[in-house]
mmCIF file of C-alpha atoms in Angstrom:
data_model
loop_
_atom_site.group_PDB
_atom_site.id
_atom_site.type_symbol
_atom_site.label_atom_id
_atom_site.label_comp_id
_atom_site.label_asym_id
_atom_site.label_seq_id
_atom_site.Cartn_x
_atom_site.Cartn_y
_atom_site.Cartn_z
ATOM 1 C CA MET A 1 53.950 36.144 71.411
ATOM 2 C CA ALA A 2 51.710 33.840 69.382
ATOM 3 C CA GLU A 3 53.489 30.942 67.698
ATOM 4 C CA PRO A 4 53.332 31.037 63.877
ATOM 5 C CA LEU A 5 51.191 28.212 62.500
ATOM 6 C CA ILE A 6 50.901 27.739 58.740
ATOM 7 C CA ILE A 7 48.181 25.659 57.105
ATOM 8 C CA VAL A 8 49.043 24.690 53.523
ATOM 9 C CA GLY A 9 45.803 24.139 51.662
ATOM 10 C CA ASN A 10 42.667 26.238 51.458
ATOM 11 C CA GLY A 11 39.934 23.628 51.322
ATOM 12 C CA MET A 12 37.358 22.079 53.606
ATOM 13 C CA ALA A 13 39.858 20.411 55.958
ATOM 14 C CA ALA A 14 41.878 23.606 56.359
ATOM 15 C CA THR A 15 38.762 25.668 57.018
ATOM 16 C CA ARG A 16 37.504 23.268 59.670
ATOM 17 C CA LEU A 17 40.918 23.275 61.359
ATOM 18 C CA ALA A 18 40.961 27.077 61.443
ATOM 19 C CA ASP A 19 37.463 27.002 62.934
ATOM 20 C CA GLU A 20 38.426 24.438 65.570
ATOM 21 C CA LEU A 21 41.577 26.383 66.478
ATOM 22 C CA SER A 22 39.516 29.525 66.998
ATOM 23 C CA ARG A 23 37.403 27.564 69.489
ATOM 24 C CA GLN A 24 40.080 25.546 71.242
ATOM 25 C CA ALA A 25 43.277 27.601 71.009
ATOM 26 C CA LEU A 26 42.245 31.202 70.403
ATOM 27 C CA GLY A 27 45.253 33.531 70.621
ATOM 28 C CA ARG A 28 47.791 30.746 70.977
ATOM 29 C CA TYR A 29 48.832 30.807 67.320
ATOM 30 C CA ALA A 30 49.289 33.348 64.556
ATOM 31 C CA VAL A 31 47.533 31.368 61.837
ATOM 32 C CA ALA A 32 48.178 31.759 58.113
ATOM 33 C CA VAL A 33 46.287 29.735 55.489
ATOM 34 C CA ILE A 34 47.910 29.368 52.079
ATOM 35 C CA GLY A 35 45.955 28.091 49.073
ATOM 36 C CA ASP A 36 46.613 27.460 45.384
ATOM 37 C CA GLU A 37 43.235 28.592 44.065
ATOM 38 C CA PRO A 38 42.723 32.373 43.763
ATOM 39 C CA ARG A 39 39.603 32.461 45.960
ATOM 40 C CA LEU A 40 38.287 31.802 49.444
ATOM 41 C CA ALA A 41 37.678 28.218 50.512
ATOM 42 C CA TYR A 42 34.558 26.562 49.146
ATOM 43 C CA ASN A 43 32.577 23.348 49.498
ATOM 44 C CA ARG A 44 33.677 20.914 46.781
ATOM 45 C CA VAL A 45 30.748 18.626 47.597
ATOM 46 C CA LEU A 46 28.480 21.291 46.085
ATOM 47 C CA LEU A 47 30.237 21.470 42.709
ATOM 48 C CA SER A 48 27.647 19.192 41.092
ATOM 49 C CA PRO A 49 24.597 21.261 42.113
ATOM 50 C CA LEU A 50 26.575 24.347 41.068
ATOM 51 C CA LEU A 51 27.169 22.755 37.674
ATOM 52 C CA ALA A 52 23.489 21.794 37.442
ATOM 53 C CA GLY A 53 22.470 25.405 38.120
ATOM 54 C CA GLU A 54 20.660 24.487 41.335
ATOM 55 C CA ILE A 55 22.782 26.899 43.403
ATOM 56 C CA GLY A 56 25.050 29.866 42.724
ATOM 57 C CA GLU A 57 28.721 30.427 43.536
ATOM 58 C CA PRO A 58 28.057 32.442 46.721
ATOM 59 C CA GLU A 59 26.323 29.387 48.189
ATOM 60 C CA ILE A 60 29.405 27.167 47.997
ATOM 61 C CA GLU A 61 31.655 29.557 49.937
ATOM 62 C CA LEU A 62 32.520 28.029 53.327
ATOM 63 C CA LYS A 63 33.249 31.240 55.241
ATOM 64 C CA PRO A 64 33.117 34.920 54.195
ATOM 65 C CA ALA A 65 36.227 37.095 54.299
ATOM 66 C CA SER A 66 34.908 38.801 57.439
ATOM 67 C CA TRP A 67 34.920 35.464 59.297
ATOM 68 C CA TRP A 68 38.612 34.917 58.633
ATOM 69 C CA GLN A 69 39.423 38.513 59.534
ATOM 70 C CA ALA A 70 37.490 38.323 62.812
ATOM 71 C CA ARG A 71 39.615 35.352 63.874
ATOM 72 C CA GLY A 72 42.888 36.976 62.901
ATOM 73 C CA VAL A 73 43.703 34.405 60.213
ATOM 74 C CA SER A 74 45.987 35.619 57.440
ATOM 75 C CA MET A 75 44.812 34.433 54.022
ATOM 76 C CA LEU A 76 47.242 33.954 51.152
ATOM 77 C CA TYR A 77 45.300 32.382 48.314
ATOM 78 C CA GLY A 78 46.424 32.034 44.728
ATOM 79 C CA LYS A 79 50.002 31.730 46.028
ATOM 80 C CA PRO A 80 51.019 28.067 46.099
ATOM 81 C CA VAL A 81 53.746 26.783 48.391
ATOM 82 C CA THR A 82 56.701 25.567 46.329
ATOM 83 C CA GLY A 83 58.896 24.147 49.070
ATOM 84 C CA ILE A 84 59.270 23.298 52.755
ATOM 85 C CA ASP A 85 62.523 23.514 54.711
ATOM 86 C CA PRO A 86 62.008 21.481 57.911
ATOM 87 C CA ALA A 87 65.471 22.327 59.249
ATOM 88 C CA ALA A 88 64.906 26.088 58.956
ATOM 89 C CA LYS A 89 61.180 25.677 59.732
ATOM 90 C CA CYS A 90 59.984 27.798 56.820
ATOM 91 C CA VAL A 91 57.976 27.515 53.620
ATOM 92 C CA THR A 92 58.641 29.164 50.263
ATOM 93 C CA LEU A 93 55.804 30.478 48.097
ATOM 94 C CA ALA A 94 55.651 31.000 44.358
ATOM 95 C CA GLY A 95 57.303 34.356 43.765
ATOM 96 C CA GLY A 96 59.970 33.734 46.395
ATOM 97 C CA LEU A 97 58.257 34.838 49.628
ATOM 98 C CA VAL A 98 59.583 32.838 52.614
ATOM 99 C CA LEU A 99 57.465 32.403 55.755
ATOM 100 C CA PRO A 100 58.650 30.905 59.069
ATOM 101 C CA TYR A 101 56.543 28.509 61.084
ATOM 102 C CA GLY A 102 56.514 26.974 64.525
ATOM 103 C CA LYS A 103 53.932 24.385 63.495
ATOM 104 C CA LEU A 104 53.021 23.417 59.934
ATOM 105 C CA VAL A 105 49.853 21.618 58.821
ATOM 106 C CA LEU A 106 49.579 20.055 55.384
ATOM 107 C CA ALA A 107 45.975 19.970 54.157
ATOM 108 C CA THR A 108 46.864 19.803 50.490
ATOM 109 C CA GLY A 109 44.044 17.440 49.523
ATOM 110 C CA SER A 110 44.320 15.367 46.378
ATOM 111 C CA ARG A 111 44.560 15.654 42.610
ATOM 112 C CA PRO A 112 42.497 13.800 40.002
ATOM 113 C CA LEU A 113 43.757 10.410 38.923
ATOM 114 C CA MET A 114 44.147 10.327 35.133
ATOM 115 C CA PRO A 115 44.379 7.095 33.116
ATOM 116 C CA PRO A 116 47.390 6.335 30.888
ATOM 117 C CA VAL A 117 45.256 6.469 27.761
ATOM 118 C CA PRO A 118 46.443 7.801 24.372
ATOM 119 C CA GLY A 119 44.792 11.109 23.547
ATOM 120 C CA LEU A 120 44.588 12.218 27.176
ATOM 121 C CA GLU A 121 46.262 15.501 26.224
ATOM 122 C CA LEU A 122 43.577 16.453 23.677
ATOM 123 C CA PRO A 123 41.566 19.616 24.370
ATOM 124 C CA GLY A 124 38.137 18.601 25.600
ATOM 125 C CA VAL A 125 39.476 15.896 27.946
ATOM 126 C CA ALA A 126 39.242 17.198 31.499
ATOM 127 C CA SER A 127 38.863 16.258 35.157
ATOM 128 C CA PHE A 128 36.166 17.561 37.517
ATOM 129 C CA ARG A 129 37.808 19.030 40.580
ATOM 130 C CA ASP A 130 37.289 22.759 41.066
ATOM 131 C CA VAL A 131 35.127 25.783 40.306
ATOM 132 C CA ALA A 132 37.050 26.555 37.117
ATOM 133 C CA ASP A 133 35.858 23.241 35.659
ATOM 134 C CA VAL A 134 32.211 24.167 36.231
ATOM 135 C CA ALA A 135 32.201 27.137 33.834
ATOM 136 C CA LEU A 136 33.901 25.103 31.095
ATOM 137 C CA PHE A 137 31.549 22.128 31.433
ATOM 138 C CA ARG A 138 28.438 24.295 31.544
ATOM 139 C CA SER A 139 29.386 26.211 28.390
ATOM 140 C CA VAL A 140 29.943 22.972 26.445
ATOM 141 C CA ALA A 141 26.971 20.979 27.790
ATOM 142 C CA ALA A 142 24.522 23.858 27.301
ATOM 143 C CA THR A 143 24.867 23.422 23.523
ATOM 144 C CA GLY A 144 23.522 19.868 23.743
ATOM 145 C CA ALA A 145 27.005 18.439 23.375
ATOM 146 C CA ARG A 146 27.787 14.746 23.608
ATOM 147 C CA VAL A 147 29.581 14.130 26.897
ATOM 148 C CA VAL A 148 31.321 10.959 28.062
ATOM 149 C CA VAL A 149 32.046 10.637 31.767
ATOM 150 C CA ILE A 150 34.730 8.100 32.657
ATOM 151 C CA GLY A 151 33.950 6.696 36.097
ATOM 152 C CA GLY A 152 30.763 5.529 37.790
ATOM 153 C CA GLY A 153 31.789 6.363 41.323
ATOM 154 C CA LEU A 154 30.428 9.238 43.376
ATOM 155 C CA LEU A 155 32.256 12.060 41.588
ATOM 156 C CA GLY A 156 31.552 10.683 38.109
ATOM 157 C CA LEU A 157 27.827 10.316 38.750
ATOM 158 C CA GLU A 158 27.634 13.789 40.244
ATOM 159 C CA ALA A 159 29.377 15.224 37.184
ATOM 160 C CA ALA A 160 27.050 13.270 34.879
ATOM 161 C CA TYR A 161 23.960 14.562 36.668
ATOM 162 C CA GLY A 162 25.099 18.167 36.524
ATOM 163 C CA LEU A 163 26.061 17.930 32.855
ATOM 164 C CA ALA A 164 22.730 16.342 31.939
ATOM 165 C CA ARG A 165 20.818 19.005 33.854
ATOM 166 C CA VAL A 166 22.358 21.792 31.769
ATOM 167 C CA GLY A 167 21.694 20.088 28.434
ATOM 168 C CA GLY A 168 24.464 17.578 27.781
ATOM 169 C CA LYS A 169 23.793 14.170 26.222
ATOM 170 C CA VAL A 170 25.678 12.100 28.773
ATOM 171 C CA THR A 171 27.128 8.593 28.704
ATOM 172 C CA VAL A 172 28.815 7.144 31.796
ATOM 173 C CA LEU A 173 31.503 4.486 31.315
ATOM 174 C CA HIS A 174 32.441 2.396 34.336
ATOM 175 C CA LEU A 175 35.070 -0.317 34.678
ATOM 176 C CA ALA A 176 33.223 -2.307 37.376
ATOM 177 C CA ASP A 177 30.044 -4.364 37.092
ATOM 178 C CA ARG A 178 28.038 -1.905 39.193
ATOM 179 C CA LEU A 179 27.996 1.781 40.083
ATOM 180 C CA MET A 180 29.606 2.996 43.315
ATOM 181 C CA GLU A 181 30.926 -0.476 44.062
ATOM 182 C CA ARG A 182 32.804 0.780 47.135
ATOM 183 C CA GLN A 183 29.639 2.053 48.806
ATOM 184 C CA LEU A 184 26.771 -0.034 47.431
ATOM 185 C CA ASP A 185 25.886 -3.700 47.106
ATOM 186 C CA ARG A 186 24.724 -5.090 43.767
ATOM 187 C CA GLU A 187 20.997 -4.605 44.341
ATOM 188 C CA GLY A 188 21.313 -1.072 45.672
ATOM 189 C CA ALA A 189 23.613 -0.134 42.799
ATOM 190 C CA GLY A 190 21.154 -1.611 40.319
ATOM 191 C CA LEU A 191 18.323 0.494 41.706
ATOM 192 C CA LEU A 192 20.509 3.604 41.546
ATOM 193 C CA ALA A 193 21.459 2.827 37.940
ATOM 194 C CA GLY A 194 17.798 2.560 36.993
ATOM 195 C CA GLU A 195 16.984 5.890 38.592
ATOM 196 C CA ILE A 196 19.912 7.572 36.832
ATOM 197 C CA ALA A 197 18.981 6.053 33.460
ATOM 198 C CA ALA A 198 15.453 7.401 33.942
ATOM 199 C CA ARG A 199 17.019 10.858 34.006
ATOM 200 C CA GLY A 200 18.336 10.388 30.466
ATOM 201 C CA ILE A 201 21.880 9.337 31.320
ATOM 202 C CA ASP A 202 23.249 6.315 29.445
ATOM 203 C CA ILE A 203 25.220 3.927 31.678
ATOM 204 C CA ARG A 204 27.675 1.355 30.353
ATOM 205 C CA LEU A 205 29.298 -1.041 32.805
ATOM 206 C CA ASN A 206 32.264 -3.395 32.466
ATOM 207 C CA CYS A 207 33.932 -1.199 29.883
ATOM 208 C CA THR A 208 37.258 0.575 29.598
ATOM 209 C CA ALA A 209 38.499 3.426 27.414
ATOM 210 C CA GLU A 210 41.246 2.312 25.040
ATOM 211 C CA ARG A 211 41.997 5.778 23.670
ATOM 212 C CA PHE A 212 40.578 9.239 23.146
ATOM 213 C CA VAL A 213 40.147 9.985 19.454
ATOM 214 C CA GLY A 214 40.560 13.366 17.772
ATOM 215 C CA GLU A 215 42.791 15.733 15.835
ATOM 216 C CA SER A 216 42.659 19.280 17.205
ATOM 217 C CA ARG A 217 40.327 18.249 20.095
ATOM 218 C CA VAL A 218 38.581 15.146 21.377
ATOM 219 C CA GLU A 219 35.938 13.698 19.064
ATOM 220 C CA ALA A 220 35.246 10.226 20.468
ATOM 221 C CA VAL A 221 36.171 7.559 23.003
ATOM 222 C CA GLU A 222 37.252 4.174 21.674
ATOM 223 C CA LEU A 223 36.626 1.241 24.046
ATOM 224 C CA THR A 224 38.730 -1.886 24.449
ATOM 225 C CA ASP A 225 36.077 -3.886 22.581
ATOM 226 C CA GLY A 226 36.564 -1.655 19.537
ATOM 227 C CA SER A 227 33.304 0.276 19.831
ATOM 228 C CA VAL A 228 33.416 4.045 19.529
ATOM 229 C CA ILE A 229 31.324 6.633 21.406
ATOM 230 C CA PRO A 230 31.227 10.146 19.894
ATOM 231 C CA ALA A 231 32.183 12.855 22.387
ATOM 232 C CA ASP A 232 32.529 16.633 22.359
ATOM 233 C CA LEU A 233 33.694 16.547 25.981
ATOM 234 C CA VAL A 234 35.252 13.780 28.074
ATOM 235 C CA VAL A 235 35.223 14.126 31.849
ATOM 236 C CA VAL A 236 37.567 11.794 33.725
ATOM 237 C CA ALA A 237 36.409 10.984 37.264
ATOM 238 C CA ILE A 238 38.074 7.703 38.181
ATOM 239 C CA GLY A 239 39.425 8.731 41.559
ATOM 240 C CA VAL A 240 41.992 10.923 43.235
ATOM 241 C CA ARG A 241 45.568 10.676 44.422
ATOM 242 C CA PRO A 242 46.864 12.418 47.587
ATOM 243 C CA ARG A 243 48.942 15.513 46.915
ATOM 244 C CA VAL A 244 52.195 14.625 48.625
ATOM 245 C CA ASP A 245 54.830 16.309 46.444
ATOM 246 C CA LEU A 246 55.751 18.887 49.074
ATOM 247 C CA ALA A 247 55.997 16.229 51.768
ATOM 248 C CA VAL A 248 58.185 13.985 49.625
ATOM 249 C CA ALA A 249 60.526 16.849 48.754
ATOM 250 C CA ALA A 250 60.726 17.770 52.453
ATOM 251 C CA GLY A 251 61.823 14.237 53.355
ATOM 252 C CA LEU A 252 58.705 13.253 55.297
ATOM 253 C CA ASP A 253 57.577 9.637 55.481
ATOM 254 C CA VAL A 254 55.097 9.070 52.661
ATOM 255 C CA ASN A 255 53.297 5.927 51.570
ATOM 256 C CA ARG A 256 50.167 6.533 49.514
ATOM 257 C CA GLY A 257 49.574 9.613 51.680
ATOM 258 C CA ILE A 258 51.638 11.484 54.268
ATOM 259 C CA ASP A 259 52.138 9.026 57.126
ATOM 260 C CA VAL A 260 50.695 10.399 60.392
ATOM 261 C CA ASP A 261 50.307 9.036 63.920
ATOM 262 C CA ASP A 262 47.293 9.227 66.240
ATOM 263 C CA GLY A 263 48.128 12.864 66.929
ATOM 264 C CA LEU A 264 48.149 13.594 63.158
ATOM 265 C CA ALA A 265 51.896 14.332 63.329
ATOM 266 C CA SER A 266 54.119 13.344 60.435
ATOM 267 C CA SER A 267 57.638 11.930 60.796
ATOM 268 C CA ASP A 268 58.623 15.520 61.661
ATOM 269 C CA PRO A 269 56.997 16.367 65.022
ATOM 270 C CA CYS A 270 56.423 19.990 63.953
ATOM 271 C CA ILE A 271 54.614 19.049 60.732
ATOM 272 C CA PHE A 272 51.097 17.604 60.688
ATOM 273 C CA ALA A 273 48.734 16.421 57.962
ATOM 274 C CA ILE A 274 44.944 16.076 57.734
ATOM 275 C CA GLY A 275 42.365 15.287 55.086
ATOM 276 C CA GLU A 276 42.860 13.573 51.748
ATOM 277 C CA CYS A 277 46.644 13.959 51.787
ATOM 278 C CA ALA A 278 47.079 12.141 55.113
ATOM 279 C CA GLU A 279 47.498 8.400 55.646
ATOM 280 C CA HIS A 280 46.606 7.078 59.091
ATOM 281 C CA ARG A 281 47.133 3.446 60.045
ATOM 282 C CA GLY A 282 47.429 2.550 56.382
ATOM 283 C CA LEU A 283 44.215 4.298 55.326
ATOM 284 C CA VAL A 284 43.654 7.405 53.210
ATOM 285 C CA TYR A 285 40.134 8.758 53.567
ATOM 286 C CA GLY A 286 38.592 10.467 50.547
ATOM 287 C CA LEU A 287 35.529 11.782 52.397
ATOM 288 C CA VAL A 288 34.812 15.018 54.214
ATOM 289 C CA GLU A 289 33.755 13.689 57.625
ATOM 290 C CA PRO A 290 37.075 11.953 58.428
ATOM 291 C CA ALA A 291 38.877 15.205 57.570
ATOM 292 C CA TYR A 292 36.622 17.069 59.990
ATOM 293 C CA GLU A 293 37.255 14.497 62.705
ATOM 294 C CA GLN A 294 40.993 14.845 62.137
ATOM 295 C CA ALA A 295 40.716 18.636 62.323
ATOM 296 C CA ARG A 296 38.966 18.417 65.699
ATOM 297 C CA VAL A 297 41.622 16.104 67.115
ATOM 298 C CA LEU A 298 44.521 18.127 65.738
ATOM 299 C CA ALA A 299 43.116 21.382 67.105
ATOM 300 C CA ALA A 300 42.836 19.758 70.521
ATOM 301 C CA ARG A 301 46.440 18.555 70.295
ATOM 302 C CA LEU A 302 47.672 21.965 69.192
ATOM 303 C CA ALA A 303 45.786 23.459 72.126
ATOM 304 C CA GLY A 304 47.892 21.318 74.455
ATOM 305 C CA GLY A 305 45.523 18.381 74.863
ATOM 306 C CA THR A 306 46.063 14.653 74.465
ATOM 307 C CA ALA A 307 43.247 13.789 72.036
ATOM 308 C CA ARG A 308 43.914 10.848 69.723
ATOM 309 C CA TYR A 309 42.572 10.066 66.280
ATOM 310 C CA THR A 310 41.913 6.336 66.018
ATOM 311 C CA GLY A 311 40.282 6.234 62.587
ATOM 312 C CA SER A 312 36.887 6.942 61.042
ATOM 313 C CA LEU A 313 33.868 4.865 60.144
ATOM 314 C CA LEU A 314 33.310 5.336 56.433
ATOM 315 C CA ALA A 315 29.856 6.649 55.631
ATOM 316 C CA THR A 316 28.284 8.281 52.590
ATOM 317 C CA ASN A 317 25.078 10.277 52.969
ATOM 318 C CA LEU A 318 24.049 12.490 50.062
ATOM 319 C CA LYS A 319 22.124 12.743 46.845
ATOM 320 C CA VAL A 320 23.719 11.040 43.872
ATOM 321 C CA SER A 321 22.286 12.382 40.618
ATOM 322 C CA GLY A 322 19.229 13.474 42.563
ATOM 323 C CA VAL A 323 18.770 10.086 44.277
ATOM 324 C CA GLY A 324 19.235 9.786 48.042
ATOM 325 C CA VAL A 325 22.031 7.347 48.936
ATOM 326 C CA PHE A 326 23.423 6.345 52.329
ATOM 327 C CA SER A 327 26.047 3.708 52.998
ATOM 328 C CA ALA A 328 27.961 2.935 56.179
ATOM 329 C CA GLY A 329 29.918 0.105 57.713
ATOM 330 C CA SER A 330 29.944 -3.403 56.251
ATOM 331 C CA VAL A 331 27.555 -3.490 53.299
ATOM 332 C CA GLU A 332 28.378 -7.104 52.355
ATOM 333 C CA PRO A 333 27.464 -9.731 54.999
ATOM 334 C CA GLY A 334 29.940 -12.199 56.417
ATOM 335 C CA GLU A 335 29.322 -15.915 56.820
ATOM 336 C CA HIS A 336 27.482 -15.638 60.132
ATOM 337 C CA ASP A 337 25.804 -12.257 59.583
ATOM 338 C CA GLU A 338 22.074 -11.694 59.207
ATOM 339 C CA VAL A 339 20.531 -9.429 56.575
ATOM 340 C CA LEU A 340 17.292 -7.449 56.830
ATOM 341 C CA LEU A 341 15.849 -6.076 53.588
ATOM 342 C CA LEU A 342 13.095 -3.630 52.748
ATOM 343 C CA ARG A 343 12.271 -3.259 49.055
ATOM 344 C CA ASP A 344 9.737 -1.056 47.296
ATOM 345 C CA PRO A 345 10.647 -0.997 43.584
ATOM 346 C CA ALA A 346 7.624 1.113 42.687
ATOM 347 C CA MET A 347 8.805 3.866 45.032
ATOM 348 C CA GLY A 348 12.476 3.375 44.177
ATOM 349 C CA VAL A 349 13.328 2.434 47.774
ATOM 350 C CA TYR A 350 15.891 -0.131 48.931
ATOM 351 C CA ARG A 351 17.042 -0.663 52.530
ATOM 352 C CA LYS A 352 19.558 -3.267 53.621
ATOM 353 C CA PHE A 353 20.847 -3.881 57.147
ATOM 354 C CA VAL A 354 23.721 -6.193 58.044
ATOM 355 C CA LEU A 355 23.474 -7.561 61.588
ATOM 356 C CA ARG A 356 26.431 -9.132 63.344
ATOM 357 C CA ALA A 357 26.042 -10.778 66.759
ATOM 358 C CA GLY A 358 22.934 -8.741 67.520
ATOM 359 C CA ARG A 359 24.482 -5.447 66.474
ATOM 360 C CA LEU A 360 24.182 -3.282 63.359
ATOM 361 C CA ALA A 361 27.366 -3.711 61.328
ATOM 362 C CA GLY A 362 26.355 -1.813 58.207
ATOM 363 C CA CYS A 363 23.516 -0.552 56.070
ATOM 364 C CA VAL A 364 22.632 0.663 52.579
ATOM 365 C CA LEU A 365 19.765 3.063 51.893
ATOM 366 C CA VAL A 366 18.789 4.049 48.360
ATOM 367 C CA GLY A 367 15.872 6.328 47.505
ATOM 368 C CA ASP A 368 14.851 6.992 51.105
ATOM 369 C CA THR A 369 17.688 7.930 53.444
ATOM 370 C CA SER A 370 15.578 8.958 56.418
ATOM 371 C CA GLY A 371 17.066 7.725 59.673
ATOM 372 C CA ALA A 372 20.600 7.660 58.244
ATOM 373 C CA LEU A 373 22.166 9.381 61.249
ATOM 374 C CA PHE A 374 20.240 7.082 63.598
ATOM 375 C CA TYR A 375 21.642 4.036 61.854
ATOM 376 C CA LEU A 376 25.141 5.528 61.774
ATOM 377 C CA GLY A 377 24.909 6.050 65.529
ATOM 378 C CA LEU A 378 23.932 2.413 66.052
ATOM 379 C CA ILE A 379 26.887 1.233 63.980
ATOM 380 C CA ARG A 380 29.311 3.474 65.848
ATOM 381 C CA SER A 381 28.027 2.591 69.308
ATOM 382 C CA GLY A 382 27.960 -1.165 68.711
ATOM 383 C CA GLN A 383 24.951 -1.445 70.993
ATOM 384 C CA ASP A 384 22.698 -4.491 71.055
ATOM 385 C CA ILE A 385 19.656 -3.904 68.824
ATOM 386 C CA SER A 386 17.806 -7.148 69.494
ATOM 387 C CA ALA A 387 14.832 -5.289 70.973
ATOM 388 C CA ILE A 388 14.264 -3.294 67.774
ATOM 389 C CA ARG A 389 15.506 -5.828 65.232
ATOM 390 C CA THR A 390 12.245 -6.385 63.338
ATOM 391 C CA ASP A 391 11.407 -2.682 63.312
ATOM 392 C CA LEU A 392 14.859 -1.508 62.219
ATOM 393 C CA PRO A 393 14.070 -0.965 58.502
ATOM 394 C CA PHE A 394 11.217 1.424 59.298
ATOM 395 C CA GLY A 395 13.307 4.146 60.913
ATOM 396 C CA GLU A 396 14.196 5.820 64.174
ATOM 397 C CA GLY A 397 10.719 6.925 65.246
ATOM 398 C CA TYR A 398 9.253 3.475 64.823
ATOM 399 C CA CYS A 399 12.155 1.783 66.611
ATOM 400 C CA ILE A 400 12.007 4.135 69.580
ATOM 401 C CA GLY A 401 8.241 3.700 69.819
ATOM 402 C CA MET A 402 8.510 -0.077 69.768
ATOM 403 C CA ALA A 403 11.385 -0.155 72.250
ATOM 404 C CA ALA A 404 9.380 2.032 74.648
#
């Protein structure tokens, strides 16, 4: 008889795990996926183009219902798990249903981080996290409303772009001195800021919201310097926090995320965690690719293998507010590192490569991200690139041609 395996969470990590299990351990487990949202799993990365009207809801769905049915996966969505009993090896759902498990995987993701700012509870102050937010934002922005986005990281800029595309008058407030400071160096961030401003989005750096102003709903954002920005909608996108409430209540070891070993097992050997809720070797990854890598390793382990997850190289490769951006590895050079730069301000192109002991340690591409996977491969492999050093900024085809 197949062992019952429950996956708590119905997002991208959970979907990839179900896919990997169908490839690596077909028939070994009776898989059930339980999700909070009342719909099939979808691609959160595509929420911004959905908001901007560039795609429709069917295009963000990860797998159709027929796919899940064909693999024998039971889907319970819109029914959140309210508790885990590790001793009895069962989970309780809202409404009282109790389900037993042999193995349990927590893929609960994260929740938006909200600042302790007065007025946060006012109607019109919201986070940008799921499909339900898209309809609300679109209806407000389409009237030409004044929108303030708090946060100049990836999610904030994506929200700003989508809101501007559907008619909002958007201002982005960011605490740091440059946009996407975790992924970009100062020059690359400056180029990105210029491209975003050219799209009609106002960007204000080095500023912090003191309070949200309003009576029956939000009307403005007051900054710490006393200035006030009128707002009909405030979107908070300052980061996320791992959803670990279930794990804490179940007595699992939790730091920032659910502590897991190289096999993705928690402090309970029958309970595993992957994705944004998991913490591995002190790191919580907020990107999709590490979650996919964890899903592959965990599926192999659950299939009886000995695969180990040793960590992920952080890389970002996507369009931010319509501008191509790629970042991977060390984007700031160390004392003995070399830096190769390619700049074309007229074309909005910036390419930076950090070389360490003859190897590519990191790179930043803004405007033109061609060759991103080639560069990522060089960083991961750690191979000597001396033979193609001078040709590196021009891309894979040129490097291969020169090396030949």
